[in-house]
Coordinates of C-alpha atoms in Angstrom, one line a residue:
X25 CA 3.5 -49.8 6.1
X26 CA 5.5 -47.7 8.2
X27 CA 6.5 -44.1 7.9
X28 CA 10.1 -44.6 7.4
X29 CA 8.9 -47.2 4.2
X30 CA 6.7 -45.1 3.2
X31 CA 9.5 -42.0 3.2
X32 CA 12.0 -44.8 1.8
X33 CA 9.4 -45.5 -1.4
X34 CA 8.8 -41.8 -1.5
X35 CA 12.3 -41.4 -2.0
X36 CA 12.7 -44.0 -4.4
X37 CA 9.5 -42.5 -6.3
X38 CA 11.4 -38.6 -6.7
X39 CA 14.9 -39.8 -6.8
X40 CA 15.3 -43.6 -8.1
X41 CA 18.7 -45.3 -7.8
X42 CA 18.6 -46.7 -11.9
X43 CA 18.9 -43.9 -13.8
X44 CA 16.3 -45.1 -16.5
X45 CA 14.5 -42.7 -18.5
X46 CA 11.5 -41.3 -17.1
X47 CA 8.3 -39.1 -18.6
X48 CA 7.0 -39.2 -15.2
X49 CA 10.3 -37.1 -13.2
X50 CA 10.6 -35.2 -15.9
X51 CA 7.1 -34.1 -15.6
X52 CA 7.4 -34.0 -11.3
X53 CA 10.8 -31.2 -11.8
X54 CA 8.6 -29.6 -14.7
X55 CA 5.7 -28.9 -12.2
X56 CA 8.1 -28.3 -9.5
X57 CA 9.1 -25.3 -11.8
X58 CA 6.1 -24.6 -12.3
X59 CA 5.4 -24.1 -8.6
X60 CA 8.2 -21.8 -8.1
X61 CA 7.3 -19.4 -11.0
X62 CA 3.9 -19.5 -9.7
X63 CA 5.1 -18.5 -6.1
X64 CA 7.1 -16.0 -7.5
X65 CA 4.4 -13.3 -8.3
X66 CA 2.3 -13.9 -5.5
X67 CA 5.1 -13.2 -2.5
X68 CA 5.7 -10.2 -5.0
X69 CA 2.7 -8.9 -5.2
X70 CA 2.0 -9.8 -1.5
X71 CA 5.1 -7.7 -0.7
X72 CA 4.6 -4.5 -2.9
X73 CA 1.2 -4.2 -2.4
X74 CA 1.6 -4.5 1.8
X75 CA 4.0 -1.6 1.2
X76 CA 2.2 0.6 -1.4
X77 CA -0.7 -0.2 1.2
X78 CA 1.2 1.4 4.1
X79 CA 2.8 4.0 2.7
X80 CA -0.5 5.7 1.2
X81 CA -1.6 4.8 4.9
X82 CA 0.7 6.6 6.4
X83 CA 0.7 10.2 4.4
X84 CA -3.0 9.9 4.5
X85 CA -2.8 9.8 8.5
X86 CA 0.1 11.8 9.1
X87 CA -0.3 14.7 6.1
X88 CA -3.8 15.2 5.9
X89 CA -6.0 14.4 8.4
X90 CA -3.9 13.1 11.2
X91 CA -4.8 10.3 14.0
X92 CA -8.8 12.4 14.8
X93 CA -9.9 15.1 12.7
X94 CA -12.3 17.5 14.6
X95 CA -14.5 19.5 12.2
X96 CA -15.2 23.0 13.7
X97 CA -18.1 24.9 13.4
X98 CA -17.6 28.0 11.5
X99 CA -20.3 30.5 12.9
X100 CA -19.1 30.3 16.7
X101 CA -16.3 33.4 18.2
X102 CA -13.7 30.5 19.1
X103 CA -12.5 30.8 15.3
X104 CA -13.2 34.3 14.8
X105 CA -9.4 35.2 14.9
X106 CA -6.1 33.1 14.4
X107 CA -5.2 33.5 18.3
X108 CA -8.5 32.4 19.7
X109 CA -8.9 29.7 17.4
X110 CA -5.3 28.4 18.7
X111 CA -6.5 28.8 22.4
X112 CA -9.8 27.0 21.6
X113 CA -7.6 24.1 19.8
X114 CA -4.8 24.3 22.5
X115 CA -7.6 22.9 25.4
X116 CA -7.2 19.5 23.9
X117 CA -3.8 18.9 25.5
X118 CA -5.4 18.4 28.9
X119 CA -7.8 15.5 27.2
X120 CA -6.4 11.7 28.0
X121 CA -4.7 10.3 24.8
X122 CA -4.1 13.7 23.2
X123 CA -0.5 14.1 22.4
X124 CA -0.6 17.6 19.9
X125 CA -3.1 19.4 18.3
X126 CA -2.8 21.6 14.9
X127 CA -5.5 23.9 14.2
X128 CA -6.1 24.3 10.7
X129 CA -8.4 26.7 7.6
X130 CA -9.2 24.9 4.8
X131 CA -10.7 26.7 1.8
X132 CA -11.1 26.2 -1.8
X133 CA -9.4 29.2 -4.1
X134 CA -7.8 29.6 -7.4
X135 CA -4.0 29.9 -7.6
X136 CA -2.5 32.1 -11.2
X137 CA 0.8 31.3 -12.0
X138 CA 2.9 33.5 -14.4
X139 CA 0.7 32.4 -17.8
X140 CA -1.9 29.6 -15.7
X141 CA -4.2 28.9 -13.5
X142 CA -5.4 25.9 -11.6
X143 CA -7.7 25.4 -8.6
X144 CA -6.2 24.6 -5.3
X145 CA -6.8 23.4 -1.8
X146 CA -5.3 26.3 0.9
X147 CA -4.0 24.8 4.3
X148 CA -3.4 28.0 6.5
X149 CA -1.2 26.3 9.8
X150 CA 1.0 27.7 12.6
X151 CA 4.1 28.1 10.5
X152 CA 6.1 25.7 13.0
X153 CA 4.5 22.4 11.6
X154 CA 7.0 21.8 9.5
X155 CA 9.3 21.5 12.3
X156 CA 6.7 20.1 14.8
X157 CA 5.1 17.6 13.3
X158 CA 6.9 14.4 12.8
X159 CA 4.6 13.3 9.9
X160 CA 5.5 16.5 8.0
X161 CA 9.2 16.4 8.6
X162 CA 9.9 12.7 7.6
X163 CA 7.0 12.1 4.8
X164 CA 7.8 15.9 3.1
X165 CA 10.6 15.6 0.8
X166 CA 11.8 19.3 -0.3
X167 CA 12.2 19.2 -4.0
X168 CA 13.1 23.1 -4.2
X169 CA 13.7 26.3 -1.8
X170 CA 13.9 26.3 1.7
X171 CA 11.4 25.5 4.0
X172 CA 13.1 27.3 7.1
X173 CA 11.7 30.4 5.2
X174 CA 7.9 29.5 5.7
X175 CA 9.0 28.7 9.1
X176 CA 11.2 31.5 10.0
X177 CA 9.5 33.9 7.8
X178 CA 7.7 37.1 8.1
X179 CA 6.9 37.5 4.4
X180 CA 3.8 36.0 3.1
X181 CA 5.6 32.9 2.1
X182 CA 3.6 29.7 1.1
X183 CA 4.6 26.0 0.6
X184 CA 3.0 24.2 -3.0
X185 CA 3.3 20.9 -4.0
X186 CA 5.4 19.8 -6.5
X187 CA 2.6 18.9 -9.3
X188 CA 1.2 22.3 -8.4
X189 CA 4.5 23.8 -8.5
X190 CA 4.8 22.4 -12.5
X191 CA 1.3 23.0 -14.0
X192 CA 1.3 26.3 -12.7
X193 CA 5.4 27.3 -14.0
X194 CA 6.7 27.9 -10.4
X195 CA 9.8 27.5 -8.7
X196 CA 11.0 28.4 -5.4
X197 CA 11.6 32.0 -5.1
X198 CA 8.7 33.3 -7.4
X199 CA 5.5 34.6 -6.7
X200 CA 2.1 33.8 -7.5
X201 CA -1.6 34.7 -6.8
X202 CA -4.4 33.2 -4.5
X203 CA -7.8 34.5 -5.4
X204 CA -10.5 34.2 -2.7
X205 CA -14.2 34.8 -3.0
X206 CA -17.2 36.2 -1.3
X207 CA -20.7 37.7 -1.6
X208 CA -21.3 41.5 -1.1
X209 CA -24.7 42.9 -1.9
X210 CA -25.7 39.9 -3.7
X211 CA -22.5 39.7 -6.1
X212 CA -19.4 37.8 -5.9
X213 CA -16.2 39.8 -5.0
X214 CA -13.0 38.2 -6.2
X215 CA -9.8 38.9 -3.4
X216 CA -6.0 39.1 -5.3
X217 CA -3.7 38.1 -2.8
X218 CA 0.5 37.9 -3.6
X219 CA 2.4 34.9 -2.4
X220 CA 6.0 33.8 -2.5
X221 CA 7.0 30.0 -3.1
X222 CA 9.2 29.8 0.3
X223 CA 9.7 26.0 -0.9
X224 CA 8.2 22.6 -3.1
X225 CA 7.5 20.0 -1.5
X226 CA 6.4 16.4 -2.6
X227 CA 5.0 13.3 -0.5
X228 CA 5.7 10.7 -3.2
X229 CA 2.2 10.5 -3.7
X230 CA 0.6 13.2 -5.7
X231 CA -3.1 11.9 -5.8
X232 CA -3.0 13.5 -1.9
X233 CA -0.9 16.5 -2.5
X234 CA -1.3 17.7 -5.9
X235 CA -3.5 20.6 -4.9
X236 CA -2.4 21.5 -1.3
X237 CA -1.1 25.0 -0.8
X238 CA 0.3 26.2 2.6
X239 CA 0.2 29.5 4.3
X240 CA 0.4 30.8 7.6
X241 CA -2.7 31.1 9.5
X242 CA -2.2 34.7 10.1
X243 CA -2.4 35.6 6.4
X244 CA -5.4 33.8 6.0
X245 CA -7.1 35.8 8.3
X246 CA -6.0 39.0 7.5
X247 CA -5.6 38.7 3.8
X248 CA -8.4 36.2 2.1
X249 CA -11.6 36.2 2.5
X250 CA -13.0 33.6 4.5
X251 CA -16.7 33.1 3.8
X252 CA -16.6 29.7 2.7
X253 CA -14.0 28.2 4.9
X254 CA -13.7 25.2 6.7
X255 CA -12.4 24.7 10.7
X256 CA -10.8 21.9 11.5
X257 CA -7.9 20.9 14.3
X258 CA -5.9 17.7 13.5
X259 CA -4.8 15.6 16.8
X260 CA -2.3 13.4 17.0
X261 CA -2.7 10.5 19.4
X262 CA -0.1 7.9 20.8
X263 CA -0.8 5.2 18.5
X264 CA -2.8 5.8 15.0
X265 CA -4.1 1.9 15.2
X266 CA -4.6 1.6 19.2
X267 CA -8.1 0.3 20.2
X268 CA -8.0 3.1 22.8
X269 CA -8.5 5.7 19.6
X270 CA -12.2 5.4 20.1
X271 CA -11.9 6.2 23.5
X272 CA -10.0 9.5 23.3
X273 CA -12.3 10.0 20.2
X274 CA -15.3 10.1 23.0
X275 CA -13.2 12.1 25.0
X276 CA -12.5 14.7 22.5
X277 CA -16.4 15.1 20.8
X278 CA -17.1 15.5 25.2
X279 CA -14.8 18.7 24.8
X280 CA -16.1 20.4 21.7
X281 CA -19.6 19.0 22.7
X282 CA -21.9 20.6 20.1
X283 CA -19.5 22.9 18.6
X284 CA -17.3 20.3 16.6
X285 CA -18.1 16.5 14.5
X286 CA -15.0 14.6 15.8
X287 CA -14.3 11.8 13.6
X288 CA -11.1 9.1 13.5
X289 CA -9.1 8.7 10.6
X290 CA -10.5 5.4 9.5
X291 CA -13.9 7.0 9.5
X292 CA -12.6 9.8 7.4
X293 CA -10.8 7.9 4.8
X294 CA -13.5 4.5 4.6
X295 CA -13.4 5.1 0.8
X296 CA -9.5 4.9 0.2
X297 CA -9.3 2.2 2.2
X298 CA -11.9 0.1 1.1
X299 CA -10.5 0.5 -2.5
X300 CA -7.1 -0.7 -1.2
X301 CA -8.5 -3.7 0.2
X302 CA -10.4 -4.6 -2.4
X303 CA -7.2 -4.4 -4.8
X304 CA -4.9 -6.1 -2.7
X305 CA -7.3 -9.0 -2.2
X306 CA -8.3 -9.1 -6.0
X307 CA -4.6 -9.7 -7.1
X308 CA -3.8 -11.9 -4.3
X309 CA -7.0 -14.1 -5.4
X310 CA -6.0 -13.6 -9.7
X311 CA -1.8 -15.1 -7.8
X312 CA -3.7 -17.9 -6.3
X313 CA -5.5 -19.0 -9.3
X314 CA -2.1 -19.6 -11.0
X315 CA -0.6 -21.3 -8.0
X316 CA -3.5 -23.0 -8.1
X317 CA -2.7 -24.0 -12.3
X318 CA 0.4 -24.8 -11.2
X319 CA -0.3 -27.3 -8.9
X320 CA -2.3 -29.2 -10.7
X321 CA 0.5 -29.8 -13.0
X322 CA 1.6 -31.9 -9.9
X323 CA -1.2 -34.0 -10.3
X324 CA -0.6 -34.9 -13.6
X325 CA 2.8 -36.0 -12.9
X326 CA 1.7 -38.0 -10.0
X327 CA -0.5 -39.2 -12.9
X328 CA 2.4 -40.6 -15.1
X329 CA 4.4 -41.4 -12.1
X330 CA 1.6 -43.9 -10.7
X331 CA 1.5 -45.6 -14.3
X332 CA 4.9 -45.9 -14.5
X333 CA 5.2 -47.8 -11.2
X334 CA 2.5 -49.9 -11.3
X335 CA 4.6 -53.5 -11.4
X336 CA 6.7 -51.7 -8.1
X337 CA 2.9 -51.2 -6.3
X338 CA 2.2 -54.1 -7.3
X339 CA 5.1 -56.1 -6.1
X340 CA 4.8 -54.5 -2.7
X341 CA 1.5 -54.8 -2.2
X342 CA 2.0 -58.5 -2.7
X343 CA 4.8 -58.1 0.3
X344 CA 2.2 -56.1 2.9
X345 CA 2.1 -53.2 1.8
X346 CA -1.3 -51.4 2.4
X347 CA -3.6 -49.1 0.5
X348 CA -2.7 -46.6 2.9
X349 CA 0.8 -46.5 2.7
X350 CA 1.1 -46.4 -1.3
X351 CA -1.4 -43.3 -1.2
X352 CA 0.9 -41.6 1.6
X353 CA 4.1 -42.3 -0.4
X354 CA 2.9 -40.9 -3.6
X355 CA 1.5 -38.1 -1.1
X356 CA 4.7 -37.4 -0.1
X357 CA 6.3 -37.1 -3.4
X358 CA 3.6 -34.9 -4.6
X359 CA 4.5 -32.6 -1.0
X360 CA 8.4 -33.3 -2.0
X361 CA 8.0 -31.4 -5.3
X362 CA 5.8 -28.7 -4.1
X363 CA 8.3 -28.3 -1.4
X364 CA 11.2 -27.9 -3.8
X365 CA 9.1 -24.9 -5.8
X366 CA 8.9 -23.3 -3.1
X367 CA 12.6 -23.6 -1.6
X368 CA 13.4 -22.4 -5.4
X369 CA 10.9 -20.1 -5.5
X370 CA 10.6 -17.6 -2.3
X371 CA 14.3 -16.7 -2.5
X372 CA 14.0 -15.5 -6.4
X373 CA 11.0 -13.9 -4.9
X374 CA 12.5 -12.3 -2.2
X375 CA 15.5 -10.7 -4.3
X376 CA 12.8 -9.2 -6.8
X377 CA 10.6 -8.1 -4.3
X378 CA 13.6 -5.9 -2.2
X379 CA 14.8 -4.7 -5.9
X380 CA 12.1 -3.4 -7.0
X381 CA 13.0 0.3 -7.1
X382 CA 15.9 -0.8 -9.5
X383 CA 14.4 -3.2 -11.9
X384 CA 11.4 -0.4 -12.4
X385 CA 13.7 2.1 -13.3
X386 CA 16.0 0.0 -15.1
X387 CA 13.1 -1.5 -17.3
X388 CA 11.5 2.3 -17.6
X389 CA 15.1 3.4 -19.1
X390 CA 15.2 0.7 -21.4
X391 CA 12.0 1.7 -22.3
X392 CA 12.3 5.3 -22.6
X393 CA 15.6 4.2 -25.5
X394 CA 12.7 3.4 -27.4
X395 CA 10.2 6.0 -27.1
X396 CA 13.1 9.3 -27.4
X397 CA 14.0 7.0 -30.6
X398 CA 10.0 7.7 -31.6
X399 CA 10.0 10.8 -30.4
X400 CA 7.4 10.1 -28.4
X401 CA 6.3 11.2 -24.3
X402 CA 8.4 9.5 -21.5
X403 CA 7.1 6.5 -20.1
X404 CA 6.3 6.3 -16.4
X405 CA 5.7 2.7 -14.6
X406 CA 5.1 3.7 -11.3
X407 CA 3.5 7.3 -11.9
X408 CA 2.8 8.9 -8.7
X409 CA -0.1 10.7 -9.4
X410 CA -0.9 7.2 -9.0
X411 CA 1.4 5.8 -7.4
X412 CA 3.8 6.0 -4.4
X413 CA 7.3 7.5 -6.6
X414 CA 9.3 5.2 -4.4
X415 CA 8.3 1.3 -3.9
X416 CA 8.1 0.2 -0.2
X417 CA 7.7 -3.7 0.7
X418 CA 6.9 -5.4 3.7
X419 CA 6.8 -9.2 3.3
X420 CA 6.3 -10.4 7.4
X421 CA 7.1 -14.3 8.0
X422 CA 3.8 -14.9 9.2
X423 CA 2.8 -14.3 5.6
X424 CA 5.1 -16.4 3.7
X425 CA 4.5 -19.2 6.3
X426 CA 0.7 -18.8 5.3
X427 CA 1.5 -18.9 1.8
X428 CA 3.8 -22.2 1.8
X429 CA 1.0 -23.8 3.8
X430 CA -1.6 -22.7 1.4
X431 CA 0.3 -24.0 -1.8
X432 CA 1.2 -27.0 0.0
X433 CA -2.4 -27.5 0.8
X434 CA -3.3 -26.9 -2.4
X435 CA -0.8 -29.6 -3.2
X436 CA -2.2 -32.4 -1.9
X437 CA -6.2 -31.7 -2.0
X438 CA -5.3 -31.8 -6.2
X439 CA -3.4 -34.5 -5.7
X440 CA -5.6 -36.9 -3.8
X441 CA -7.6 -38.2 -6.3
X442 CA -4.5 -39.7 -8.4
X443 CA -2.3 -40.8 -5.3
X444 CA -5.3 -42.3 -4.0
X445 CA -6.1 -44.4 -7.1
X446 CA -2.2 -45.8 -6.6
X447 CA -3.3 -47.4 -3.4
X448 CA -6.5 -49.1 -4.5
X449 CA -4.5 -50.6 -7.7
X450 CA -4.7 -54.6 -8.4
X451 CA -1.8 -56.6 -7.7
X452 CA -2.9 -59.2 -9.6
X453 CA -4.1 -57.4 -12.2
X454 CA -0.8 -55.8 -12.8
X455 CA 1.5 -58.6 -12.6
X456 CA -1.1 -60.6 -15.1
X457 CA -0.6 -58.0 -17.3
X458 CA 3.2 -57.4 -16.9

């Protein structure tokens, strides 16, 4: 047989001219259904997860430890003050691949609100990263105050998240207490300090910035106690995912020699990242399996379909027709159906992925009809202490073109067994019968 016979009984097999009933195309536009609703998670998933992926990516590199995070030695005189510790960090800028550097003190304290407390995570920075850094400008979103008053500000201003700003009953305006720590003579000596909330701020994703507190690096000198504080200097490179980040890693470790552990981003964060992977993979492979349920529907229509047509095999076997060909036809009506899913289903997948935001509030309203009705707490789908607050998707065409090819493949390995027993049927046997 021929291809163009082959596509002609194909053709005949999916869309006959008679318009008899038929178990067997009811069953082929049943799985073909069944192929777009399976497709339909799986390019959702695929999408949501790429951006929930990337955005926690991104506020991990850009908010907290940039592209290389240099760990600083606490003991030596280059950090002894805020203005040394700026000139020590500042040398970087002659290094190949740096493009800025922000010197930072970390240090664990407790924060007291006007009736709580709650342990926190001070950042003391140069007061113009707000405005410097591009991370911190585009991923900060300012839910109250003004942040041109930590920047512009003489006052002993500070900058809480917005988890922080609600557990401990602050808002922008008030103040509110850091309490630092050291020995003396054997005994721990507790350190009151008075800040003002110059602003809230919230990166969508409180799991990184529920306990973040930022001050200027000048009042963390001069008014905490600094015994157990950590050193660090955050530099930004070119490109957070160029292979040349090693390089300038190297570069940078040559510079602080034995003074600093200079470590990338990826190295920093293995954990996160790992986790993320894991995820995304799990629920692509738990997408797959249903595809995969799905598609064997197909062979069970082929199934019917090849029992329903026997006397036509039959008939043109006895005209030429070769084992070969009737597989390939019946191939190529299982390939037609699974082809039709997907035309079906990536669209419907597409609008749902790139409406996200709205259908998850939507349903989360609805929801929350319910619960008010119950008098009971509001429910939150996507909770960012979680969660990103705001969906992101990236769906590339690479990736749907790897997913049609995969269902399509899927297609015709659980097909081959029944189109392959419609090619070695009898001729005589079947027109005995008939």
């Amino acid at each position: 047989m021929t291809f163009s016979s082959c596509l002609a009984f194909a053709k005949s097999l999916v869309f006959p001219k008679t318009e008899k009933k038929s178990s067997a195309r009811k069953s082929l536009f049943g799985a073909m259904i069944c192929i777009a609703l399976s497709i339909i998670p799986l390019i959702v998933v695929v999408g949501i997860t790429n951006g929930m992926i990337s955005g926690m990516t991104e506020r991990i590199i850009n908010l907290s430890s940039s592209h290389i995070q240099a760990y600083v030695a606490s003991n030596i005189k280059k950090v002894a003050s805020k203005d040394s510790f700026i000139e020590y960090s500042s040398g970087l800028l002659n290094v190949d691949g740096v493009l800025n550097v922000y010197p930072q003190v970390e240090l664990s304290a407790l924060a007291a609100g006007k009736q709580k407390r709650s342990g926190i995570q001070i950042r003391a920075l140069e007061q113009d990263i707000f405005k410097n850094n591009k991370g911190f400008v585009e991923l900060f979103e300012i839910k109250d105050g003004n942040i041109n008053d930590f920047i512009e500000g003489e006052d002993k201003n500070a900058v809480i998240g917005e988890k922080m700003a609600a557990e401990l009953e602050l808002k922008a305006g008030d103040n509110f207490r850091i309490i630092t720590t050291k020995k003396i003579n054997g005994r721990i000596a507790p350190k009151l300090t008075t800040f003002r909330v110059a602003a809230i701020v919230s990166s969508g994703y409180q799991e990184l910035d529920q306990f973040w507190v930022f001050i200027p690096m000048e009042y963390a000198y001069s008014s905490l106690y600094l015994e157990n504080a950590s050193y660090s200097v955050m530099i930004e490179t070119e490109d957070a995912f160029s292979p040349e980040l090693v390089k300038t890693q190297y570069k940078v470790n040559e510079y602080f020699g034995k003074y600093a552990n200079v470590y990338r981003w990826d190295q920093i964060h293995t954990a996160e990242f790992e986790n993320f992977s894991s995820t995304k993979v799990m629920l692509v492979f738990v997408m797959m399996m249903i595809v995969l349920v799905a598609s064997v529907n197909i062979s069970s229509a082929i199934i019917m379909l090849v029992m329903e047509r026997k006397k036509e095999i039959a008939i043109l076997k006895s005209l030429g027709a070769t084992p070969r060909g009737i597989t390939f036809s019946f191939q190529l009506a299982a390939l037609a159906c699974c082809s039709g899913g997907l035309l079906c289903g990536i669209p419907v997948a597409l609008g749902i992925s790139y409406s996200a935001n709205y259908l998850v509030h939507g349903i989360e309203k609805f929801v929350n009809l319910f619960t008010k009705l119950a008098h009971k707490g509001e429910v939150r789908l996507m909770d960012p202490a979680y969660y990103l607050s705001k969906i992101s998707v990236e769906i590339s065409f690479g990736q749907i073109l790897a997913i049609c090819l995969l269902t399509l493949l899927l297609c015709i390995l659980v097909t081959f067994i029944p189109c392959s027993k419609a090619g070695k049927e009898k001729p005589l046997d079947i027109l005995r019968k008939n």
